[in-house]
Short mmCIF file of C-alpha atoms and ligand atoms in Angstrom, two decimals:
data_model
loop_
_atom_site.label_atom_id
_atom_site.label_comp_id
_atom_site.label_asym_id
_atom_site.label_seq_id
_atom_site.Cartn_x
_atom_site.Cartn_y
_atom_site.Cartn_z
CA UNK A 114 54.97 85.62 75.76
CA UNK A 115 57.72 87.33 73.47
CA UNK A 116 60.74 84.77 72.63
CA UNK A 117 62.78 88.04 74.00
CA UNK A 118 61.33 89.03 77.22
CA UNK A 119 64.04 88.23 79.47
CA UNK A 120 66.18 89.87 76.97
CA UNK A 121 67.75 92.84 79.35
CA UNK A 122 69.41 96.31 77.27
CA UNK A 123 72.64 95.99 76.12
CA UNK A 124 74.73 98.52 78.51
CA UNK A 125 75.54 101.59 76.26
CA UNK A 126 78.35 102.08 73.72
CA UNK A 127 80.67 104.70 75.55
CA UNK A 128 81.72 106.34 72.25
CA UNK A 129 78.77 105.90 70.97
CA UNK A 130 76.66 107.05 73.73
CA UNK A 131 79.02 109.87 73.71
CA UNK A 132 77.65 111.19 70.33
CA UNK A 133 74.31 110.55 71.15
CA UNK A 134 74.65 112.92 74.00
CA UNK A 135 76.46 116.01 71.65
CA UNK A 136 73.81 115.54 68.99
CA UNK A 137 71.15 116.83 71.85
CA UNK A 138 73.50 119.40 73.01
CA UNK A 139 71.99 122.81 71.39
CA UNK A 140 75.31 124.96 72.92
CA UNK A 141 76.46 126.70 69.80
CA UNK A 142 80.14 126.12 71.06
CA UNK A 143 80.12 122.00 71.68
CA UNK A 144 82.88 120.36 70.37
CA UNK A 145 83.08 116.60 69.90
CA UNK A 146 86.60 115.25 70.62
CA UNK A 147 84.79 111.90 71.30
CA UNK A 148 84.44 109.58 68.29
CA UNK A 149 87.91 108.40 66.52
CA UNK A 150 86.56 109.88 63.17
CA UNK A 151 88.63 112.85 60.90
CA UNK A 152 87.35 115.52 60.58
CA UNK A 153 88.25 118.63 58.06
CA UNK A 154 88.92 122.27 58.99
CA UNK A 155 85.23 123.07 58.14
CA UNK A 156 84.47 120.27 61.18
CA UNK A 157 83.17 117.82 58.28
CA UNK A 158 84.28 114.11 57.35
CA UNK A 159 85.91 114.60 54.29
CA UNK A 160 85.18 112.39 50.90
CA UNK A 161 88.86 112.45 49.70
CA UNK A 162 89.03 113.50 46.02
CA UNK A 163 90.37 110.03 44.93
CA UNK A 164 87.52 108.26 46.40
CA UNK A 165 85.08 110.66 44.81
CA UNK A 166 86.67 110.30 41.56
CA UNK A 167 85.98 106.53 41.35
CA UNK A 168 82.77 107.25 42.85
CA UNK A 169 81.69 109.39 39.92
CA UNK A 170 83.05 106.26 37.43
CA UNK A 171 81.50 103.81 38.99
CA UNK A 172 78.03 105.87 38.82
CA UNK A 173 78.42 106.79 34.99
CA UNK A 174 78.94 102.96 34.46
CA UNK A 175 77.37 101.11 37.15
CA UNK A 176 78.29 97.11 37.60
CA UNK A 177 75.25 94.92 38.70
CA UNK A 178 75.05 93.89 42.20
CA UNK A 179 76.66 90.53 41.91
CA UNK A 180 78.25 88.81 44.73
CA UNK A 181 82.20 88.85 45.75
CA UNK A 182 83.96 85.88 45.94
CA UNK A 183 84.11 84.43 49.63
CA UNK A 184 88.20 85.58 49.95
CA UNK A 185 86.54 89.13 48.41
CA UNK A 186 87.59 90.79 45.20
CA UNK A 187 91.40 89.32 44.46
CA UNK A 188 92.42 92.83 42.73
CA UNK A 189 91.98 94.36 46.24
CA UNK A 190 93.35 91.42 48.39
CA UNK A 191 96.72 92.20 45.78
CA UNK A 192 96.27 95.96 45.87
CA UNK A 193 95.67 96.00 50.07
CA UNK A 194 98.66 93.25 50.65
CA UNK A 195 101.38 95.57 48.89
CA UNK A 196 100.59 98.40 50.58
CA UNK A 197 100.58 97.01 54.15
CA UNK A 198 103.99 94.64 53.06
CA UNK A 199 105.56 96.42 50.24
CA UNK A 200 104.66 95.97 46.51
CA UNK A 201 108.49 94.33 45.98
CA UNK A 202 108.73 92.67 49.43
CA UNK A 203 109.75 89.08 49.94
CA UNK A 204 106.49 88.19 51.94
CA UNK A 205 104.44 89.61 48.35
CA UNK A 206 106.98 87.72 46.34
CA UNK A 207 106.85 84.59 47.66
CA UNK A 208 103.10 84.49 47.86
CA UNK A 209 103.22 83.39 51.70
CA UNK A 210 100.72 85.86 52.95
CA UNK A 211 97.18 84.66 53.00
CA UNK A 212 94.60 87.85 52.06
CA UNK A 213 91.00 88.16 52.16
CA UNK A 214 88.94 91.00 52.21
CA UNK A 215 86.95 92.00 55.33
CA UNK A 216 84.57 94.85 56.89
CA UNK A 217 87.05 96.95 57.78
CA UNK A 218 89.50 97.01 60.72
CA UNK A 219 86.91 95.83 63.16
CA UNK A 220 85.74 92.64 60.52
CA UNK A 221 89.33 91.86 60.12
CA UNK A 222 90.13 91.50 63.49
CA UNK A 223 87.05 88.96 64.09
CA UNK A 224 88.08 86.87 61.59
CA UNK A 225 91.43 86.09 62.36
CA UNK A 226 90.16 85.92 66.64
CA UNK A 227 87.71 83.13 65.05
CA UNK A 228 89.70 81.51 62.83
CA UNK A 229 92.35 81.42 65.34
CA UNK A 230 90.30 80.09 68.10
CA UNK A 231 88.43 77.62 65.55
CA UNK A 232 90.75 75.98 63.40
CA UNK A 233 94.04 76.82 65.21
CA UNK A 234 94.44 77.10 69.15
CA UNK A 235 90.88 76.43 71.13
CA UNK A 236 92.16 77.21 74.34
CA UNK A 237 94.50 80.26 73.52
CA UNK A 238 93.87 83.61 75.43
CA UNK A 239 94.20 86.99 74.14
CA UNK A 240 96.44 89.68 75.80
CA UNK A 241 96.39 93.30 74.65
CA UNK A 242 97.94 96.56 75.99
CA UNK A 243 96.93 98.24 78.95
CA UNK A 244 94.92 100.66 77.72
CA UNK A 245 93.89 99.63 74.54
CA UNK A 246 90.52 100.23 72.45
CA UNK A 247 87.88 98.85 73.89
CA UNK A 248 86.42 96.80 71.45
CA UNK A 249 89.35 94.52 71.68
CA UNK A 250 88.42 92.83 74.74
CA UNK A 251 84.45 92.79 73.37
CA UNK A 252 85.71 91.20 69.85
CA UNK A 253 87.58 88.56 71.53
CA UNK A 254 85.09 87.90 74.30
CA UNK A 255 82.41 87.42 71.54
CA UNK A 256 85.09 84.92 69.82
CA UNK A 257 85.09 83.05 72.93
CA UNK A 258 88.81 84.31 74.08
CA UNK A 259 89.64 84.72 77.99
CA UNK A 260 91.37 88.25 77.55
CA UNK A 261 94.04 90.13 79.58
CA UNK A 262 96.14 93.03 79.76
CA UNK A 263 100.36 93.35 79.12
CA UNK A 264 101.67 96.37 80.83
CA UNK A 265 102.42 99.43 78.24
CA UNK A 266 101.13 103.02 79.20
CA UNK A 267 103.27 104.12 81.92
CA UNK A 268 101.42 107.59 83.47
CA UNK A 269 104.49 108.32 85.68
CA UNK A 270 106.75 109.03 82.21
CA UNK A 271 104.43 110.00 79.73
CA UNK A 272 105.29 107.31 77.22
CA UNK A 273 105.82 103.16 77.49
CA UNK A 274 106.85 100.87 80.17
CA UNK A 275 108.86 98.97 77.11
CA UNK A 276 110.27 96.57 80.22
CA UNK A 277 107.16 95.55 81.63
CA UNK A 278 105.67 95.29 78.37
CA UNK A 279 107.98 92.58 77.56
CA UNK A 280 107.97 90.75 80.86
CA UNK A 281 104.24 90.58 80.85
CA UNK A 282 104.36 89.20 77.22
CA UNK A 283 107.01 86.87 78.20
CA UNK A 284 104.53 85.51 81.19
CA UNK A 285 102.14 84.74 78.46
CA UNK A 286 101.01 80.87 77.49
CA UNK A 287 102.85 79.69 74.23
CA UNK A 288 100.02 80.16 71.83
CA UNK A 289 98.62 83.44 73.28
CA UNK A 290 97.25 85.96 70.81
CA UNK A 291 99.05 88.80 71.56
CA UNK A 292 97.47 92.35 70.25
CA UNK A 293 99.54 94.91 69.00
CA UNK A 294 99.07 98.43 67.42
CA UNK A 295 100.81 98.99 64.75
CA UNK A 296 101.25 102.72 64.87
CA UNK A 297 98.96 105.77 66.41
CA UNK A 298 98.24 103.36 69.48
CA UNK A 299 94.35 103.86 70.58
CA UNK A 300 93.64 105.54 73.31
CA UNK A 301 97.44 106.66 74.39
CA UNK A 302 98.93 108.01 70.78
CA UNK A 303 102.43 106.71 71.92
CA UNK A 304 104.02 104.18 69.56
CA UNK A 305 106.78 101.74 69.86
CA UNK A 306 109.83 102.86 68.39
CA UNK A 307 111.38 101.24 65.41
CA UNK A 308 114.44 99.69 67.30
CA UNK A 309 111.80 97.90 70.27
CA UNK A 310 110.41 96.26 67.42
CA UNK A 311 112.99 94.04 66.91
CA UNK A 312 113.44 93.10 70.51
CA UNK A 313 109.87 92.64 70.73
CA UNK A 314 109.50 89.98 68.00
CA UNK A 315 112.52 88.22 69.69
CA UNK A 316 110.29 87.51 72.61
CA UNK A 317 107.24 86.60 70.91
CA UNK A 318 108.73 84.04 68.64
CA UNK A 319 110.69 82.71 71.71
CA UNK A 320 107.48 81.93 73.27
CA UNK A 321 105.67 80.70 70.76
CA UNK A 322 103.27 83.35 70.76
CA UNK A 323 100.23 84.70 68.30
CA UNK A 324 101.16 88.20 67.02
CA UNK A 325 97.88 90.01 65.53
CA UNK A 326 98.80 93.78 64.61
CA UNK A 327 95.98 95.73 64.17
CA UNK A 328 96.71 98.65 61.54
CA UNK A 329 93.89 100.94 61.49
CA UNK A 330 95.45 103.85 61.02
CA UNK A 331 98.26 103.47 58.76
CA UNK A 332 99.69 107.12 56.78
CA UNK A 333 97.85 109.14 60.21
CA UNK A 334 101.33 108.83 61.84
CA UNK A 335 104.52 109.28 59.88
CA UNK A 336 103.26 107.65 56.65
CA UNK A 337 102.05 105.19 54.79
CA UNK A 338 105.21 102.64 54.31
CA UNK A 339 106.82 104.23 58.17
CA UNK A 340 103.39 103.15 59.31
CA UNK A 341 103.75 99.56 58.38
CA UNK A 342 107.25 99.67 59.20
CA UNK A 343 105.93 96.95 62.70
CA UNK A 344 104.20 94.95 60.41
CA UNK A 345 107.33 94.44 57.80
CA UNK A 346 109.90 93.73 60.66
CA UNK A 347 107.67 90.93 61.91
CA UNK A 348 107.88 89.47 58.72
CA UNK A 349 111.45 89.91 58.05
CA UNK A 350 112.20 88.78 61.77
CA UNK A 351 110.28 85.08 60.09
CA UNK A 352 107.53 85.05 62.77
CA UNK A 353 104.06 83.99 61.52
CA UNK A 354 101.40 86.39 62.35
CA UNK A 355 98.13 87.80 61.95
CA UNK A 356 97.20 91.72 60.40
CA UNK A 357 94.54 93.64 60.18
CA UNK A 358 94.47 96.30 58.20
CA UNK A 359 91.24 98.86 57.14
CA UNK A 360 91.03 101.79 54.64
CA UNK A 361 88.43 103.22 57.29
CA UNK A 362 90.36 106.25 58.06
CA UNK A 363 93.34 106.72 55.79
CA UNK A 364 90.55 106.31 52.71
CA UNK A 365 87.80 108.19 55.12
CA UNK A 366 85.75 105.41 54.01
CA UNK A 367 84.59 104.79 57.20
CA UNK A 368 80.61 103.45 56.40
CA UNK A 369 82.55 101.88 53.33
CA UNK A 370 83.88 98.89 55.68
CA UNK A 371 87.04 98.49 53.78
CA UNK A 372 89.61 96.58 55.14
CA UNK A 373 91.84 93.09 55.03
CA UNK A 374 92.94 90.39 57.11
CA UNK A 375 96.54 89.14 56.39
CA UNK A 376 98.23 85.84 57.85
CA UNK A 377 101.58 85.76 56.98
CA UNK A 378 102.84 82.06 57.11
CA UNK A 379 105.61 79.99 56.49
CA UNK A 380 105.67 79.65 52.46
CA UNK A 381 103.13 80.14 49.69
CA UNK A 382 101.31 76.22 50.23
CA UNK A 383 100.81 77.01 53.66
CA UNK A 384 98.91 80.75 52.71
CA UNK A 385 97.17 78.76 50.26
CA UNK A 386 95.63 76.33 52.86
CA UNK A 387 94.71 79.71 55.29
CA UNK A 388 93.43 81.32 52.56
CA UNK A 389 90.60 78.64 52.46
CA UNK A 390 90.11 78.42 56.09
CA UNK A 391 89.73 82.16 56.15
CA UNK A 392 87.23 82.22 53.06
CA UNK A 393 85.25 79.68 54.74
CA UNK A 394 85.11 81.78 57.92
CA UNK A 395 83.77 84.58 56.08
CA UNK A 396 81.13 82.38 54.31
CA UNK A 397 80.03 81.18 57.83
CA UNK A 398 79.77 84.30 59.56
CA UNK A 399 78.56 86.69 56.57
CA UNK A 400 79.04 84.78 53.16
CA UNK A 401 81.24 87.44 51.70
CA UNK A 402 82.04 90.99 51.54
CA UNK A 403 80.19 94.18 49.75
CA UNK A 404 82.43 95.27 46.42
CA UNK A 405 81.76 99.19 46.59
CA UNK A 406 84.65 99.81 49.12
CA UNK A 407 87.07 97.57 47.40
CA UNK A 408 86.27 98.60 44.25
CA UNK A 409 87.16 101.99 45.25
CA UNK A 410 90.13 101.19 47.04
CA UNK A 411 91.69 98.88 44.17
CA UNK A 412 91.25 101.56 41.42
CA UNK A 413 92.89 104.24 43.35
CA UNK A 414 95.51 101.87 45.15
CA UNK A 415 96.46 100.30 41.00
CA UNK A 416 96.08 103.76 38.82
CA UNK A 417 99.01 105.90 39.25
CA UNK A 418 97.36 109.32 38.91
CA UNK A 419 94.87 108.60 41.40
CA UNK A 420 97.22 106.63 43.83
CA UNK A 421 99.48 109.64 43.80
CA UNK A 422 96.57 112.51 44.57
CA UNK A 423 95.66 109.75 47.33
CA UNK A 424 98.60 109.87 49.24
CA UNK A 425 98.54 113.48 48.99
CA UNK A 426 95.82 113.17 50.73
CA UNK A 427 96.60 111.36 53.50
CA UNK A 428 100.00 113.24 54.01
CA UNK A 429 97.42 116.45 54.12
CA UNK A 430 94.91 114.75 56.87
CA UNK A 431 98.35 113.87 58.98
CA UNK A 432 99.80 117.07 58.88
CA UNK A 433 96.42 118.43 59.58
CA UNK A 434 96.27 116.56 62.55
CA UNK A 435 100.09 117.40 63.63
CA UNK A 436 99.07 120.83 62.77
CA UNK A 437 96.02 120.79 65.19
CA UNK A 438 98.43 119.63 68.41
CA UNK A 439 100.65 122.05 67.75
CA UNK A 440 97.91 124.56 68.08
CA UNK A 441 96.37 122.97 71.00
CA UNK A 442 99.55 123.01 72.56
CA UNK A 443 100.40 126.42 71.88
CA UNK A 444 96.73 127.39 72.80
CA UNK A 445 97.25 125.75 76.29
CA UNK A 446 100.12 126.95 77.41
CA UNK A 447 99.20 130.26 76.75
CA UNK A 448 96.10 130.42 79.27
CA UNK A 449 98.90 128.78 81.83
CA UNK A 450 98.60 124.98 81.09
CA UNK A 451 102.63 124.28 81.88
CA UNK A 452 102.27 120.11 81.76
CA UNK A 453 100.87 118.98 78.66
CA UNK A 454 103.81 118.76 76.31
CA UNK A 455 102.94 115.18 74.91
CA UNK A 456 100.36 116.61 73.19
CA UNK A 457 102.78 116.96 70.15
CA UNK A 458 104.80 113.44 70.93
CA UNK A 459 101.83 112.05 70.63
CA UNK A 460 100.90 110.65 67.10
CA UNK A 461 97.92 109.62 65.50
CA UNK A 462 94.06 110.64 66.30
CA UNK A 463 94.57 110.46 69.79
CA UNK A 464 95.84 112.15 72.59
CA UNK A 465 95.39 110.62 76.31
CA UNK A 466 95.17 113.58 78.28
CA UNK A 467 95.81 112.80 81.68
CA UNK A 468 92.98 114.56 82.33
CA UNK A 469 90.58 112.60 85.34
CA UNK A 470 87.28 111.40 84.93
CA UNK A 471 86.08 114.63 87.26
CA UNK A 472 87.94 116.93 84.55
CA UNK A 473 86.43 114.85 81.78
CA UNK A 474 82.88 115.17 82.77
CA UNK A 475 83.38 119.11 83.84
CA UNK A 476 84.50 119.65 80.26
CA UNK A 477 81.33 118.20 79.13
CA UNK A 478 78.91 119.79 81.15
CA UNK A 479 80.10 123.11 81.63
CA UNK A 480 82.08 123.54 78.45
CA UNK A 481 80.27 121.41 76.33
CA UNK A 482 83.70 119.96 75.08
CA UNK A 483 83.11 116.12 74.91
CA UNK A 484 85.61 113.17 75.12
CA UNK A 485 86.18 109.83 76.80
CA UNK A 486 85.83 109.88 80.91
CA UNK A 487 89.22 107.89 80.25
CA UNK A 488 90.84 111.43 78.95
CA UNK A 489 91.03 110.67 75.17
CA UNK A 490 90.27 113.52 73.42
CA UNK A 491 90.29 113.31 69.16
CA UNK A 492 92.78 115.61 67.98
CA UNK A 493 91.34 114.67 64.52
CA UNK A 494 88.01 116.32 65.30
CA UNK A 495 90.30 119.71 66.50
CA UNK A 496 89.63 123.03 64.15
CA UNK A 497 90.96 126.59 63.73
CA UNK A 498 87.50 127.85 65.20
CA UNK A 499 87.17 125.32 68.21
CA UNK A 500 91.08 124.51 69.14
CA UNK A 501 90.62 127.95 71.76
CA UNK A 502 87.59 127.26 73.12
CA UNK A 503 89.28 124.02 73.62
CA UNK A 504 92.16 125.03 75.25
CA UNK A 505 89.94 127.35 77.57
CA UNK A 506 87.84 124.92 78.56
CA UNK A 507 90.77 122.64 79.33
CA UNK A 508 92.69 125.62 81.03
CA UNK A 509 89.92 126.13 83.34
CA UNK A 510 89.53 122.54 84.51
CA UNK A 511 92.97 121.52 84.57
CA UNK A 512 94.56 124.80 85.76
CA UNK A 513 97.40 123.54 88.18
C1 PLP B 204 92.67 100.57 67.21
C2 PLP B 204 91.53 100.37 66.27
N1 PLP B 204 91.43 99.21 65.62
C3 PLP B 204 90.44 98.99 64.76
C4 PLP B 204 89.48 99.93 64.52
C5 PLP B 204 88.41 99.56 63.56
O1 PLP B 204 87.93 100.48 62.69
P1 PLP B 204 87.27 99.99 61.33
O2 PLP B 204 86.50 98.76 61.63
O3 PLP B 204 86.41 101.10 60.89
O4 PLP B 204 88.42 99.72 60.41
C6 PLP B 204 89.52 101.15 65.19
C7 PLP B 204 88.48 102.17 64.98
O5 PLP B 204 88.36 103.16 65.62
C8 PLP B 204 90.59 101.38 66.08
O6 PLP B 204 90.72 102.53 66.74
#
């Protein structure tokens, strides 16, 4: 008798399921708006020049494959922290944020739920928008949070509910993680604007609650200090708070599992003693991190030449993407389509359609144009061949 018999399947990945489901599609004209992954013109993940340059280094003079450090390699902790703070911000200054390098977005955001919930506040829940991406309820589960839902997408308006956001975060415990996107919110694309920021960390240090801003996407939206412009009010505002923050998508590094986890805390003794605690949650879960992706992202994030080709780069995959709405938009409302004008105030990889789950799956299986039942579709994965057929297919399932 197998140690695993009882075991039942895990219930599929949605997204992932998703792509397993296009791969066996053999329609010559399928289009994958699923996955949250950028894609080129030519409908390929890139490998940004920058990256490819230190690529080509590292092979011509390869390091052994020693371990990292259990905080990760301190050149990219240093390197990551100024670009998500500011290289000549106070917080950088005064050596009161606590950095450590973690896989990606996703790792970051599992170590600061566990070290949270371990060494910090037990009992605390996790709230995060309503919608929000879906592993963010999973992670947290798995951490052993009870998670819930603050008001945000409001359908009626095409935008925020800012009010009921902040009454439902105001209903929270003290002590209540609560998760925030920084900028390109997934699934909705609609962001907070700069002056709810303020008003929003007014309420969260009032009640005593957990910020954790999850930056996954920052330079996809207006750029790359704009993007962390959430993050740095926090900090100026004095709260203490958690960030993660991945070079997944503005590196397209995304098997590279790039990313950091930032507390920002009182003073520099204090982000000392984190630091530790968050080193020591990395050694229990995974010992510590892989270098290649750091590596990488130090050399191009410290060199001049190649930092400045880099954020060419990512202003290029933005306006790419801004580009691609446009021509969505355009696209759709000339086969008739007369309501879907937040396709271009919409930022970021995604747009939430409105589109129903009937729509959704009509798309898929008559126009082979896949995206999430919720009505997420990937403008990121858009193209000057496929944006018509697109718009089509949309037209003729949506036509009002
Ligand atoms: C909102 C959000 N957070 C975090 C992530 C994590 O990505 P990664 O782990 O590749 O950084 C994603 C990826 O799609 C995301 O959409």
């Amino acid at each position: 008798m197998s140690i695993f018999a009882g075991l039942e399947a895990a219930p599929n990945d949605p997204i992932f399921h998703l792509t397993d489901q296009f791969n066996q599609d053999t329609d010559p004209r399928k289009v994958n708006l699923g996955v949250g992954v950028y894609q080129d013109d030519n409908g390929k993940v890139p490998l940004l020049k920058s990256v490819e340059t230190v690529q080509r280094r590292m092979a011509e003079d390869p390091d052994p494959w020693t371990y990292l450090p259990m905080r990760g390699w301190e050149p990219f902790n240093e390197a990551a922290q100024k670009l998500v703070f500011g290289a000549d911000s106070e917080p950088v200054a005064s050596g009161r944020v606590a950095t450590v390098q973690s896989l990606s977005g996703t790792g970051a955001l599992l170590l600061g739920a566990d070290l949270y919930h371990h060494q910090v506040a037990p009992d605390a829940g996790m709230i995060a928008s309503g919608p929000t991406w879906a592993n963010h309820h999973s992670l947290f589960r798995y951490a052993g949070y009870e998670t819930g839902t603050y008001r945000y997408y409001d359908d009626a308006g095409q935008g925020i509910d800012f009010e009921a956001m902040l009454a439902d975060i105001r209903a929270a415990d003290p002590g209540t993680v609560v998760l925030l996107h920084a900028c390109c919110h997934n699934p909705t694309g609609y962001d907070l604007s700069p002056e709810q920021w303020g008003p929003l960390a007014e309420v969260l240090a009032d009640r005593g609650l957990a910020p954790f801003v999850d930056l996954a996407y920052e330079g996809f939206s207006h750029g790359l200090e704009e993007d962390a412009g959430m993050v740095r009010a926090f900090a100026s505002a004095g709260l203490s708070f958690l960030v993660a923050s991945s070079f997944s998508k503005n590196m397209a590094m995304y098997g590279g599992r790039t990313g950091a986890i930032h507390a920002v805390c009182a003073d520099a003794d204090e982000a000392a003693r984190v630091k530790t605690q968050l080193a020591r949650t990395v050694r229990s879960l995974y010992s510590n991190a892989p270098f290649q992706g750091a590596t990488i992202a130090a050399t191009i994030l410290t060199d001049p030449d190649l930092r400045a080709g880099w954020e060419g780069e990512v202003a290029g995959m933005r306006m790419r993407i801004a580009g691609m709405r446009a021509a969505l938009l355009g696209a759709l409302e000339a086969e008739g389509v007369e309501d879907m004008g937040f396709i271009t105030r919409q930022t970021g990889m995604f747009s939430f359609s409105g589109l129903s789950r009937d729509e959704m799956v009509r798309l898929r299986n008559e126009f082979h144009v896949y995206g999430l039942d919720n009505g997420r579709l990937c403008m990121a994965a858009l193209n000057s061949r496929n944006v018509d057929h697109v718009a089509t297919s949309i037209a003729a399932v949506h036509k009002r």
